[in-house]
Short mmCIF file of N, CA and C in Angstrom, two decimals:
data_model
loop_
_atom_site.label_atom_id
_atom_site.label_comp_id
_atom_site.label_asym_id
_atom_site.label_seq_id
_atom_site.Cartn_x
_atom_site.Cartn_y
_atom_site.Cartn_z
N ALA A 999 -9.33 -5.26 11.96
CA ALA A 999 -8.56 -4.03 11.97
C ALA A 999 -8.26 -3.62 10.54
N ILE A 1000 -8.11 -2.32 10.37
CA ILE A 1000 -7.70 -1.78 9.08
C ILE A 1000 -6.49 -0.88 9.31
N VAL A 1001 -5.48 -1.06 8.48
CA VAL A 1001 -4.31 -0.19 8.48
C VAL A 1001 -4.45 0.70 7.25
N PHE A 1002 -4.64 2.00 7.48
CA PHE A 1002 -4.94 2.96 6.42
C PHE A 1002 -3.74 3.89 6.24
N LEU A 1003 -3.14 3.89 5.06
CA LEU A 1003 -1.87 4.57 4.82
C LEU A 1003 -2.02 5.84 3.99
N HIS A 1004 -1.36 6.88 4.46
CA HIS A 1004 -1.40 8.19 3.81
C HIS A 1004 -0.56 8.23 2.53
N GLY A 1005 -0.81 9.26 1.74
CA GLY A 1005 -0.02 9.50 0.54
C GLY A 1005 1.26 10.24 0.86
N SER A 1006 2.05 10.54 -0.17
CA SER A 1006 3.36 11.17 0.03
C SER A 1006 3.21 12.57 0.62
N GLY A 1007 4.10 12.86 1.57
CA GLY A 1007 4.15 14.17 2.20
C GLY A 1007 3.13 14.39 3.30
N ASP A 1008 2.25 13.45 3.52
CA ASP A 1008 1.24 13.56 4.57
C ASP A 1008 1.75 12.82 5.79
N ASN A 1009 0.90 12.63 6.79
CA ASN A 1009 1.26 11.83 7.96
C ASN A 1009 0.00 11.18 8.52
N GLY A 1010 0.19 10.22 9.41
CA GLY A 1010 -0.94 9.47 9.97
C GLY A 1010 -1.98 10.33 10.66
N PRO A 1011 -1.58 11.21 11.61
CA PRO A 1011 -2.58 12.02 12.31
C PRO A 1011 -3.38 12.93 11.38
N ASN A 1012 -2.71 13.55 10.40
CA ASN A 1012 -3.43 14.42 9.47
C ASN A 1012 -4.39 13.60 8.60
N PHE A 1013 -3.92 12.44 8.13
CA PHE A 1013 -4.75 11.56 7.31
C PHE A 1013 -5.95 11.07 8.12
N LYS A 1014 -5.72 10.79 9.40
CA LYS A 1014 -6.81 10.35 10.28
C LYS A 1014 -7.87 11.44 10.42
N ARG A 1015 -7.43 12.70 10.55
CA ARG A 1015 -8.40 13.80 10.64
C ARG A 1015 -9.27 13.87 9.39
N TRP A 1016 -8.63 13.65 8.23
CA TRP A 1016 -9.38 13.73 6.97
C TRP A 1016 -10.25 12.49 6.76
N ILE A 1017 -9.63 11.31 6.73
CA ILE A 1017 -10.37 10.06 6.47
C ILE A 1017 -11.24 9.67 7.66
N GLY A 1018 -10.72 9.89 8.86
CA GLY A 1018 -11.48 9.51 10.06
C GLY A 1018 -12.80 10.22 10.22
N SER A 1019 -12.95 11.36 9.54
CA SER A 1019 -14.21 12.10 9.62
C SER A 1019 -15.24 11.60 8.61
N GLN A 1020 -14.85 10.70 7.73
CA GLN A 1020 -15.76 10.17 6.72
C GLN A 1020 -16.73 9.16 7.34
N ALA A 1021 -17.95 9.15 6.83
CA ALA A 1021 -19.01 8.30 7.41
C ALA A 1021 -18.62 6.82 7.44
N PHE A 1022 -17.97 6.33 6.39
CA PHE A 1022 -17.65 4.90 6.35
C PHE A 1022 -16.64 4.53 7.44
N VAL A 1023 -15.69 5.42 7.77
CA VAL A 1023 -14.72 5.13 8.82
C VAL A 1023 -15.40 5.20 10.18
N LYS A 1024 -16.29 6.16 10.35
CA LYS A 1024 -17.04 6.26 11.61
C LYS A 1024 -17.89 5.00 11.82
N LYS A 1025 -18.48 4.49 10.73
CA LYS A 1025 -19.28 3.27 10.83
C LYS A 1025 -18.40 2.07 11.21
N LEU A 1026 -17.21 1.98 10.62
CA LEU A 1026 -16.29 0.90 10.98
C LEU A 1026 -15.99 0.94 12.48
N ALA A 1027 -15.67 2.12 12.99
CA ALA A 1027 -15.36 2.27 14.41
C ALA A 1027 -16.56 1.88 15.27
N ALA A 1028 -17.76 2.28 14.85
CA ALA A 1028 -18.98 1.94 15.60
C ALA A 1028 -19.21 0.43 15.62
N GLU A 1029 -18.74 -0.26 14.58
CA GLU A 1029 -18.88 -1.72 14.49
C GLU A 1029 -17.74 -2.45 15.20
N GLY A 1030 -16.83 -1.69 15.82
CA GLY A 1030 -15.74 -2.30 16.58
C GLY A 1030 -14.48 -2.60 15.77
N VAL A 1031 -14.39 -2.04 14.57
CA VAL A 1031 -13.20 -2.23 13.75
C VAL A 1031 -12.14 -1.21 14.19
N HIS A 1032 -10.99 -1.70 14.54
CA HIS A 1032 -9.87 -0.85 14.94
C HIS A 1032 -9.18 -0.33 13.67
N VAL A 1033 -8.98 0.99 13.57
CA VAL A 1033 -8.33 1.57 12.40
C VAL A 1033 -7.03 2.24 12.83
N GLU A 1034 -5.94 1.84 12.21
CA GLU A 1034 -4.60 2.41 12.45
C GLU A 1034 -4.26 3.38 11.33
N PHE A 1035 -3.61 4.48 11.69
CA PHE A 1035 -3.14 5.48 10.72
C PHE A 1035 -1.66 5.75 10.97
N PRO A 1036 -0.77 4.84 10.58
CA PRO A 1036 0.66 5.05 10.84
C PRO A 1036 1.24 6.15 9.95
N THR A 1037 2.40 6.62 10.35
CA THR A 1037 3.13 7.65 9.60
C THR A 1037 4.42 7.06 9.04
N ALA A 1038 4.69 7.37 7.78
CA ALA A 1038 5.95 6.95 7.16
C ALA A 1038 7.11 7.67 7.84
N VAL A 1039 8.20 6.95 8.03
CA VAL A 1039 9.42 7.55 8.57
C VAL A 1039 9.96 8.53 7.52
N PRO A 1040 10.22 9.79 7.90
CA PRO A 1040 10.75 10.75 6.92
C PRO A 1040 12.10 10.28 6.34
N ILE A 1041 12.20 10.38 5.02
CA ILE A 1041 13.44 10.04 4.30
C ILE A 1041 13.72 11.13 3.28
N SER A 1042 14.93 11.16 2.76
CA SER A 1042 15.25 12.07 1.67
C SER A 1042 14.48 11.61 0.44
N TYR A 1043 13.70 12.52 -0.13
CA TYR A 1043 12.82 12.18 -1.24
C TYR A 1043 13.32 12.87 -2.51
N THR A 1044 13.78 12.07 -3.44
CA THR A 1044 14.39 12.59 -4.66
C THR A 1044 13.46 13.54 -5.41
N LEU A 1045 12.17 13.24 -5.48
CA LEU A 1045 11.24 14.09 -6.22
C LEU A 1045 11.07 15.47 -5.58
N PHE A 1046 11.41 15.60 -4.31
CA PHE A 1046 11.37 16.90 -3.62
C PHE A 1046 12.78 17.42 -3.39
N ARG A 1047 13.66 17.16 -4.37
CA ARG A 1047 15.05 17.63 -4.36
C ARG A 1047 15.81 17.16 -3.12
N GLY A 1048 15.53 15.96 -2.67
CA GLY A 1048 16.25 15.37 -1.55
C GLY A 1048 15.82 15.84 -0.19
N ARG A 1049 14.77 16.66 -0.13
CA ARG A 1049 14.25 17.12 1.15
C ARG A 1049 13.66 15.94 1.92
N LYS A 1050 13.84 15.94 3.24
CA LYS A 1050 13.23 14.87 4.05
C LYS A 1050 11.72 15.06 4.07
N GLU A 1051 11.04 14.00 3.71
CA GLU A 1051 9.58 14.01 3.65
C GLU A 1051 9.04 12.73 4.25
N SER A 1052 7.81 12.79 4.70
CA SER A 1052 7.12 11.62 5.21
C SER A 1052 6.54 10.86 4.01
N VAL A 1053 7.37 10.00 3.44
CA VAL A 1053 6.99 9.20 2.27
C VAL A 1053 7.31 7.74 2.57
N TRP A 1054 6.58 6.84 1.94
CA TRP A 1054 6.77 5.41 2.19
C TRP A 1054 7.97 4.85 1.45
N PHE A 1055 8.40 5.49 0.37
CA PHE A 1055 9.58 5.05 -0.37
C PHE A 1055 10.03 6.18 -1.28
N ASP A 1056 11.27 6.09 -1.73
CA ASP A 1056 11.81 7.10 -2.63
C ASP A 1056 11.41 6.79 -4.06
N ARG A 1057 11.39 7.81 -4.88
CA ARG A 1057 11.14 7.68 -6.31
C ARG A 1057 12.10 8.59 -7.04
N LEU A 1058 12.63 8.11 -8.15
CA LEU A 1058 13.46 8.95 -9.00
C LEU A 1058 12.57 9.78 -9.93
N GLU A 1059 11.48 9.17 -10.37
CA GLU A 1059 10.47 9.81 -11.22
C GLU A 1059 9.12 9.17 -10.90
N MET A 1060 8.04 9.81 -11.29
CA MET A 1060 6.70 9.27 -11.04
C MET A 1060 6.37 8.10 -11.95
N ASP A 1061 6.81 8.14 -13.18
CA ASP A 1061 6.46 7.12 -14.16
C ASP A 1061 6.83 5.73 -13.66
N PRO A 1062 5.95 4.74 -13.82
CA PRO A 1062 6.24 3.38 -13.33
C PRO A 1062 7.43 2.71 -14.02
N SER A 1063 7.89 3.25 -15.15
CA SER A 1063 9.07 2.68 -15.78
C SER A 1063 10.35 3.11 -15.07
N SER A 1064 10.26 4.08 -14.17
CA SER A 1064 11.42 4.49 -13.39
C SER A 1064 11.79 3.36 -12.43
N PRO A 1065 13.08 3.11 -12.22
CA PRO A 1065 13.50 1.99 -11.36
C PRO A 1065 12.99 2.12 -9.93
N GLU A 1066 12.49 1.02 -9.41
CA GLU A 1066 12.05 0.98 -8.01
C GLU A 1066 13.24 1.23 -7.09
N GLN A 1067 13.04 2.00 -6.06
CA GLN A 1067 14.04 2.23 -5.02
C GLN A 1067 13.78 1.21 -3.92
N THR A 1068 14.16 -0.02 -4.18
CA THR A 1068 13.76 -1.18 -3.39
C THR A 1068 14.15 -1.09 -1.92
N ALA A 1069 15.31 -0.55 -1.61
CA ALA A 1069 15.74 -0.45 -0.20
C ALA A 1069 14.75 0.38 0.60
N SER A 1070 14.25 1.46 0.03
CA SER A 1070 13.29 2.30 0.76
C SER A 1070 11.93 1.60 0.86
N VAL A 1071 11.56 0.84 -0.16
CA VAL A 1071 10.31 0.05 -0.09
C VAL A 1071 10.43 -0.96 1.04
N GLU A 1072 11.55 -1.67 1.09
CA GLU A 1072 11.73 -2.71 2.11
C GLU A 1072 11.75 -2.12 3.52
N GLN A 1073 12.28 -0.91 3.67
CA GLN A 1073 12.28 -0.27 4.99
C GLN A 1073 10.84 -0.04 5.47
N SER A 1074 9.99 0.48 4.60
CA SER A 1074 8.61 0.73 5.00
C SER A 1074 7.82 -0.57 5.15
N VAL A 1075 8.09 -1.55 4.30
CA VAL A 1075 7.43 -2.85 4.46
C VAL A 1075 7.77 -3.42 5.84
N GLY A 1076 9.02 -3.28 6.26
CA GLY A 1076 9.42 -3.74 7.60
C GLY A 1076 8.67 -3.01 8.70
N GLN A 1077 8.53 -1.70 8.56
CA GLN A 1077 7.77 -0.90 9.54
C GLN A 1077 6.33 -1.39 9.62
N LEU A 1078 5.72 -1.62 8.48
CA LEU A 1078 4.31 -2.03 8.45
C LEU A 1078 4.12 -3.47 8.87
N GLU A 1079 5.07 -4.34 8.54
CA GLU A 1079 4.99 -5.74 8.98
C GLU A 1079 5.07 -5.80 10.51
N SER A 1080 5.87 -4.92 11.11
CA SER A 1080 5.96 -4.85 12.57
C SER A 1080 4.61 -4.43 13.17
N LEU A 1081 3.95 -3.48 12.52
CA LEU A 1081 2.61 -3.07 12.97
C LEU A 1081 1.62 -4.22 12.85
N LEU A 1082 1.69 -4.97 11.76
CA LEU A 1082 0.83 -6.15 11.60
C LEU A 1082 1.12 -7.18 12.68
N ASP A 1083 2.41 -7.39 12.98
CA ASP A 1083 2.79 -8.31 14.06
C ASP A 1083 2.15 -7.88 15.38
N ASP A 1084 2.18 -6.57 15.66
CA ASP A 1084 1.59 -6.06 16.90
C ASP A 1084 0.09 -6.29 16.94
N LEU A 1085 -0.59 -6.08 15.82
CA LEU A 1085 -2.04 -6.32 15.77
C LEU A 1085 -2.35 -7.79 16.03
N VAL A 1086 -1.59 -8.68 15.41
CA VAL A 1086 -1.79 -10.11 15.60
C VAL A 1086 -1.50 -10.49 17.06
N ALA A 1087 -0.42 -9.94 17.62
CA ALA A 1087 -0.08 -10.22 19.02
C ALA A 1087 -1.16 -9.73 19.98
N SER A 1088 -1.90 -8.69 19.57
CA SER A 1088 -2.97 -8.15 20.43
C SER A 1088 -4.24 -8.99 20.35
N GLY A 1089 -4.24 -9.99 19.46
CA GLY A 1089 -5.40 -10.89 19.37
C GLY A 1089 -6.22 -10.75 18.10
N VAL A 1090 -5.83 -9.84 17.19
CA VAL A 1090 -6.56 -9.70 15.93
C VAL A 1090 -6.05 -10.77 14.96
N LEU A 1091 -6.95 -11.59 14.46
CA LEU A 1091 -6.57 -12.62 13.50
C LEU A 1091 -6.12 -11.97 12.19
N PRO A 1092 -5.05 -12.47 11.57
CA PRO A 1092 -4.63 -11.91 10.28
C PRO A 1092 -5.76 -11.90 9.25
N SER A 1093 -6.62 -12.90 9.30
CA SER A 1093 -7.73 -12.99 8.35
C SER A 1093 -8.80 -11.92 8.60
N ARG A 1094 -8.58 -11.09 9.64
CA ARG A 1094 -9.51 -10.00 9.96
C ARG A 1094 -8.80 -8.65 9.88
N ILE A 1095 -7.67 -8.63 9.15
CA ILE A 1095 -6.91 -7.39 8.97
C ILE A 1095 -6.84 -7.07 7.48
N ALA A 1096 -7.13 -5.81 7.16
CA ALA A 1096 -6.94 -5.30 5.80
C ALA A 1096 -5.95 -4.14 5.88
N ILE A 1097 -5.15 -4.00 4.84
CA ILE A 1097 -4.21 -2.88 4.75
C ILE A 1097 -4.44 -2.20 3.42
N GLY A 1098 -4.39 -0.88 3.43
CA GLY A 1098 -4.59 -0.15 2.19
C GLY A 1098 -4.27 1.31 2.35
N GLY A 1099 -4.41 2.02 1.26
CA GLY A 1099 -4.12 3.43 1.33
C GLY A 1099 -4.37 4.16 0.04
N PHE A 1100 -4.00 5.43 0.10
CA PHE A 1100 -4.20 6.36 -0.99
C PHE A 1100 -2.86 6.72 -1.62
N SER A 1101 -2.80 6.71 -2.94
CA SER A 1101 -1.62 7.10 -3.70
C SER A 1101 -0.41 6.27 -3.27
N MET A 1102 0.65 6.90 -2.78
CA MET A 1102 1.82 6.16 -2.35
C MET A 1102 1.47 5.18 -1.23
N GLY A 1103 0.51 5.55 -0.39
CA GLY A 1103 0.06 4.65 0.69
C GLY A 1103 -0.54 3.37 0.14
N GLY A 1104 -1.27 3.46 -0.96
CA GLY A 1104 -1.81 2.26 -1.60
C GLY A 1104 -0.72 1.41 -2.22
N GLY A 1105 0.29 2.08 -2.79
CA GLY A 1105 1.41 1.34 -3.37
C GLY A 1105 2.17 0.54 -2.33
N ILE A 1106 2.44 1.15 -1.17
CA ILE A 1106 3.17 0.43 -0.13
C ILE A 1106 2.27 -0.61 0.53
N ALA A 1107 0.97 -0.38 0.54
CA ALA A 1107 0.04 -1.39 1.06
C ALA A 1107 0.10 -2.65 0.19
N LEU A 1108 0.13 -2.47 -1.13
CA LEU A 1108 0.27 -3.62 -2.03
C LEU A 1108 1.57 -4.35 -1.76
N GLN A 1109 2.66 -3.59 -1.68
CA GLN A 1109 3.97 -4.19 -1.42
C GLN A 1109 3.97 -4.98 -0.12
N THR A 1110 3.37 -4.40 0.93
CA THR A 1110 3.36 -5.05 2.24
C THR A 1110 2.52 -6.31 2.24
N ALA A 1111 1.31 -6.22 1.72
CA ALA A 1111 0.42 -7.39 1.71
C ALA A 1111 0.99 -8.53 0.89
N LEU A 1112 1.64 -8.20 -0.22
CA LEU A 1112 2.20 -9.23 -1.08
C LEU A 1112 3.43 -9.91 -0.48
N ARG A 1113 4.12 -9.23 0.44
CA ARG A 1113 5.31 -9.78 1.08
C ARG A 1113 5.04 -10.33 2.47
N SER A 1114 3.89 -10.01 3.04
CA SER A 1114 3.64 -10.32 4.45
C SER A 1114 3.61 -11.82 4.74
N LYS A 1115 4.09 -12.16 5.92
CA LYS A 1115 3.99 -13.55 6.39
C LYS A 1115 2.58 -13.85 6.88
N HIS A 1116 1.78 -12.81 7.08
CA HIS A 1116 0.41 -12.97 7.57
C HIS A 1116 -0.56 -13.12 6.38
N ALA A 1117 -1.50 -14.05 6.49
CA ALA A 1117 -2.53 -14.23 5.48
C ALA A 1117 -3.64 -13.22 5.76
N LEU A 1118 -3.47 -12.01 5.22
CA LEU A 1118 -4.38 -10.91 5.50
C LEU A 1118 -5.72 -11.09 4.79
N ALA A 1119 -6.74 -10.41 5.31
CA ALA A 1119 -8.07 -10.45 4.69
C ALA A 1119 -8.03 -9.82 3.30
N GLY A 1120 -7.23 -8.78 3.15
CA GLY A 1120 -7.16 -8.13 1.85
C GLY A 1120 -6.33 -6.86 1.89
N VAL A 1121 -6.22 -6.27 0.71
CA VAL A 1121 -5.48 -5.03 0.54
C VAL A 1121 -6.27 -4.15 -0.43
N PHE A 1122 -6.24 -2.84 -0.17
CA PHE A 1122 -6.90 -1.91 -1.07
C PHE A 1122 -5.94 -0.78 -1.43
N ALA A 1123 -6.07 -0.30 -2.66
CA ALA A 1123 -5.18 0.75 -3.17
C ALA A 1123 -6.01 1.71 -4.02
N MET A 1124 -5.98 2.98 -3.62
CA MET A 1124 -6.72 4.01 -4.35
C MET A 1124 -5.73 4.96 -5.01
N SER A 1125 -5.86 5.13 -6.32
CA SER A 1125 -4.96 5.97 -7.10
C SER A 1125 -3.51 5.57 -6.86
N SER A 1126 -3.24 4.29 -7.03
CA SER A 1126 -1.94 3.72 -6.69
C SER A 1126 -1.43 2.81 -7.81
N TYR A 1127 -0.13 2.55 -7.74
CA TYR A 1127 0.51 1.64 -8.70
C TYR A 1127 1.82 1.16 -8.11
N MET A 1128 2.44 0.18 -8.75
CA MET A 1128 3.79 -0.25 -8.41
C MET A 1128 4.67 -0.07 -9.65
N CYS A 1129 5.96 0.11 -9.42
CA CYS A 1129 6.92 0.25 -10.53
C CYS A 1129 6.93 -1.02 -11.36
N ASP A 1130 7.22 -0.86 -12.63
CA ASP A 1130 7.26 -2.00 -13.55
C ASP A 1130 8.28 -3.05 -13.12
N ASP A 1131 9.37 -2.63 -12.47
CA ASP A 1131 10.40 -3.58 -12.06
C ASP A 1131 10.36 -3.87 -10.56
N ALA A 1132 9.20 -3.68 -9.93
CA ALA A 1132 9.08 -3.91 -8.49
C ALA A 1132 9.57 -5.32 -8.13
N ALA A 1133 10.43 -5.37 -7.12
CA ALA A 1133 11.01 -6.65 -6.69
C ALA A 1133 9.95 -7.66 -6.30
N VAL A 1134 8.81 -7.18 -5.82
CA VAL A 1134 7.76 -8.09 -5.38
C VAL A 1134 7.21 -8.94 -6.53
N TYR A 1135 7.29 -8.46 -7.75
CA TYR A 1135 6.83 -9.26 -8.89
C TYR A 1135 7.61 -10.56 -9.00
N ARG A 1136 8.91 -10.52 -8.69
CA ARG A 1136 9.71 -11.75 -8.73
C ARG A 1136 9.27 -12.72 -7.63
N LEU A 1137 8.89 -12.18 -6.47
CA LEU A 1137 8.38 -13.05 -5.39
C LEU A 1137 7.10 -13.75 -5.81
N LEU A 1138 6.28 -13.07 -6.58
CA LEU A 1138 5.00 -13.64 -7.01
C LEU A 1138 5.17 -14.78 -8.00
N GLU A 1139 6.36 -14.93 -8.57
CA GLU A 1139 6.63 -16.02 -9.51
C GLU A 1139 6.99 -17.31 -8.79
N GLU A 1140 7.21 -17.23 -7.48
CA GLU A 1140 7.59 -18.42 -6.71
C GLU A 1140 6.40 -19.37 -6.57
N PRO A 1141 6.66 -20.68 -6.55
CA PRO A 1141 5.59 -21.68 -6.46
C PRO A 1141 4.67 -21.50 -5.25
N SER A 1142 5.17 -20.93 -4.16
CA SER A 1142 4.34 -20.77 -2.96
C SER A 1142 3.13 -19.88 -3.24
N TRP A 1143 3.22 -18.99 -4.23
CA TRP A 1143 2.07 -18.14 -4.53
C TRP A 1143 0.94 -18.91 -5.18
N SER A 1144 1.26 -19.86 -6.03
CA SER A 1144 0.18 -20.62 -6.66
C SER A 1144 -0.52 -21.53 -5.65
N ALA A 1145 0.15 -21.82 -4.54
CA ALA A 1145 -0.44 -22.68 -3.50
C ALA A 1145 -1.11 -21.87 -2.39
N ARG A 1146 -1.08 -20.55 -2.48
CA ARG A 1146 -1.62 -19.69 -1.42
C ARG A 1146 -3.10 -19.97 -1.20
N SER A 1147 -3.45 -20.15 0.06
CA SER A 1147 -4.85 -20.39 0.41
C SER A 1147 -5.11 -19.74 1.76
N PRO A 1148 -6.12 -18.92 1.90
CA PRO A 1148 -6.98 -18.45 0.82
C PRO A 1148 -6.24 -17.42 -0.04
N PRO A 1149 -6.77 -17.15 -1.22
CA PRO A 1149 -6.13 -16.16 -2.07
C PRO A 1149 -6.14 -14.77 -1.40
N LEU A 1150 -5.15 -13.97 -1.70
CA LEU A 1150 -5.14 -12.59 -1.21
C LEU A 1150 -6.08 -11.78 -2.09
N ARG A 1151 -7.00 -11.08 -1.45
CA ARG A 1151 -7.96 -10.24 -2.18
C ARG A 1151 -7.39 -8.83 -2.29
N ILE A 1152 -7.39 -8.31 -3.51
CA ILE A 1152 -6.87 -6.97 -3.80
C ILE A 1152 -7.98 -6.17 -4.47
N TRP A 1153 -8.23 -4.97 -3.91
CA TRP A 1153 -9.20 -4.06 -4.51
C TRP A 1153 -8.46 -2.78 -4.89
N MET A 1154 -8.55 -2.41 -6.17
CA MET A 1154 -7.90 -1.19 -6.65
C MET A 1154 -8.93 -0.31 -7.32
N ALA A 1155 -8.84 1.00 -7.05
CA ALA A 1155 -9.73 1.98 -7.66
C ALA A 1155 -8.90 3.20 -8.04
N HIS A 1156 -9.38 3.92 -9.04
CA HIS A 1156 -8.64 5.06 -9.54
C HIS A 1156 -9.62 6.06 -10.14
N GLY A 1157 -9.43 7.34 -9.84
CA GLY A 1157 -10.25 8.37 -10.46
C GLY A 1157 -9.89 8.52 -11.93
N ALA A 1158 -10.88 8.54 -12.79
CA ALA A 1158 -10.64 8.60 -14.23
C ALA A 1158 -9.94 9.89 -14.65
N ASN A 1159 -10.09 10.97 -13.89
CA ASN A 1159 -9.50 12.25 -14.27
C ASN A 1159 -8.22 12.57 -13.50
N ASP A 1160 -7.65 11.58 -12.82
CA ASP A 1160 -6.42 11.79 -12.07
C ASP A 1160 -5.29 12.08 -13.06
N ASP A 1161 -4.73 13.29 -13.00
CA ASP A 1161 -3.64 13.62 -13.93
C ASP A 1161 -2.28 13.65 -13.24
N PHE A 1162 -2.24 13.19 -11.98
CA PHE A 1162 -0.98 13.11 -11.25
C PHE A 1162 -0.48 11.66 -11.21
N VAL A 1163 -1.33 10.76 -10.71
CA VAL A 1163 -1.07 9.32 -10.78
C VAL A 1163 -2.02 8.81 -11.86
N LEU A 1164 -1.50 8.58 -13.02
CA LEU A 1164 -2.35 8.27 -14.17
C LEU A 1164 -3.11 6.95 -13.98
N PRO A 1165 -4.40 6.96 -14.34
CA PRO A 1165 -5.19 5.73 -14.23
C PRO A 1165 -4.55 4.54 -14.95
N ALA A 1166 -3.89 4.77 -16.08
CA ALA A 1166 -3.25 3.68 -16.83
C ALA A 1166 -2.18 2.99 -15.98
N TRP A 1167 -1.52 3.72 -15.10
CA TRP A 1167 -0.50 3.12 -14.24
C TRP A 1167 -1.14 2.13 -13.27
N GLY A 1168 -2.24 2.54 -12.64
CA GLY A 1168 -2.95 1.64 -11.74
C GLY A 1168 -3.53 0.45 -12.47
N GLN A 1169 -4.06 0.70 -13.67
CA GLN A 1169 -4.63 -0.39 -14.47
C GLN A 1169 -3.56 -1.40 -14.86
N SER A 1170 -2.39 -0.92 -15.17
CA SER A 1170 -1.29 -1.82 -15.53
C SER A 1170 -0.88 -2.70 -14.35
N THR A 1171 -0.80 -2.10 -13.17
CA THR A 1171 -0.48 -2.88 -11.96
C THR A 1171 -1.57 -3.92 -11.71
N ALA A 1172 -2.84 -3.50 -11.79
CA ALA A 1172 -3.95 -4.43 -11.55
C ALA A 1172 -3.94 -5.58 -12.55
N LYS A 1173 -3.67 -5.27 -13.81
CA LYS A 1173 -3.64 -6.31 -14.85
C LYS A 1173 -2.52 -7.31 -14.56
N ARG A 1174 -1.37 -6.78 -14.20
CA ARG A 1174 -0.23 -7.66 -13.93
C ARG A 1174 -0.50 -8.55 -12.71
N LEU A 1175 -1.09 -7.98 -11.67
CA LEU A 1175 -1.41 -8.76 -10.48
C LEU A 1175 -2.54 -9.77 -10.75
N SER A 1176 -3.47 -9.43 -11.64
CA SER A 1176 -4.57 -10.35 -11.98
C SER A 1176 -4.07 -11.64 -12.60
N ALA A 1177 -2.91 -11.59 -13.21
CA ALA A 1177 -2.36 -12.78 -13.87
C ALA A 1177 -1.67 -13.73 -12.90
N VAL A 1178 -1.55 -13.33 -11.63
CA VAL A 1178 -0.85 -14.16 -10.64
C VAL A 1178 -1.85 -15.07 -9.94
N ARG A 1179 -1.55 -16.35 -9.98
CA ARG A 1179 -2.37 -17.33 -9.26
C ARG A 1179 -2.20 -17.11 -7.76
N GLY A 1180 -3.29 -17.13 -7.01
CA GLY A 1180 -3.25 -16.88 -5.58
C GLY A 1180 -3.65 -15.47 -5.22
N LEU A 1181 -3.97 -14.66 -6.24
CA LEU A 1181 -4.44 -13.30 -6.02
C LEU A 1181 -5.80 -13.13 -6.68
N GLU A 1182 -6.70 -12.43 -5.99
CA GLU A 1182 -8.00 -12.07 -6.56
C GLU A 1182 -8.04 -10.54 -6.65
N VAL A 1183 -8.01 -10.01 -7.85
CA VAL A 1183 -7.93 -8.56 -8.05
C VAL A 1183 -9.23 -8.05 -8.64
N SER A 1184 -9.75 -7.01 -8.01
CA SER A 1184 -10.95 -6.34 -8.57
C SER A 1184 -10.77 -4.85 -8.49
#
């Protein structure tokens, strides 16, 4: 199974219409891979002047040096961990589940996979990053991460001309995660 997460202001059904029409997603479905497109619970989003938006977490500013709004991250991680629990309960092995997304969806996918109790097959993030002070970085310093087996596989990609989510932000997250034992980042 794949859990595919939308970017800020979007929703699962709309993202499914867009991504679900792509040849690679159609091929996954033809091969029997179940693809989930959940929707973030709408919250007051500071960047949209406090308007309720379907976003995975709040942000004070886009720049990764802006403080992480950890409570909102943890709320979405809980929502997604519950979805992972449901997939596992339905008979899908955690080692056969990947979670990922685009922009903010990729950021929360990283947060979820890094915190999950399930040993997932991997995580992917496109045009995504985590805040410099993300609480999950402290979790990665715990000894249990160096003993993780198998390692969590992380795939990150970024468009070179992205002027909204800067490629340097994603590269910085990837570099920082690459230094953690128990993670394989490409």
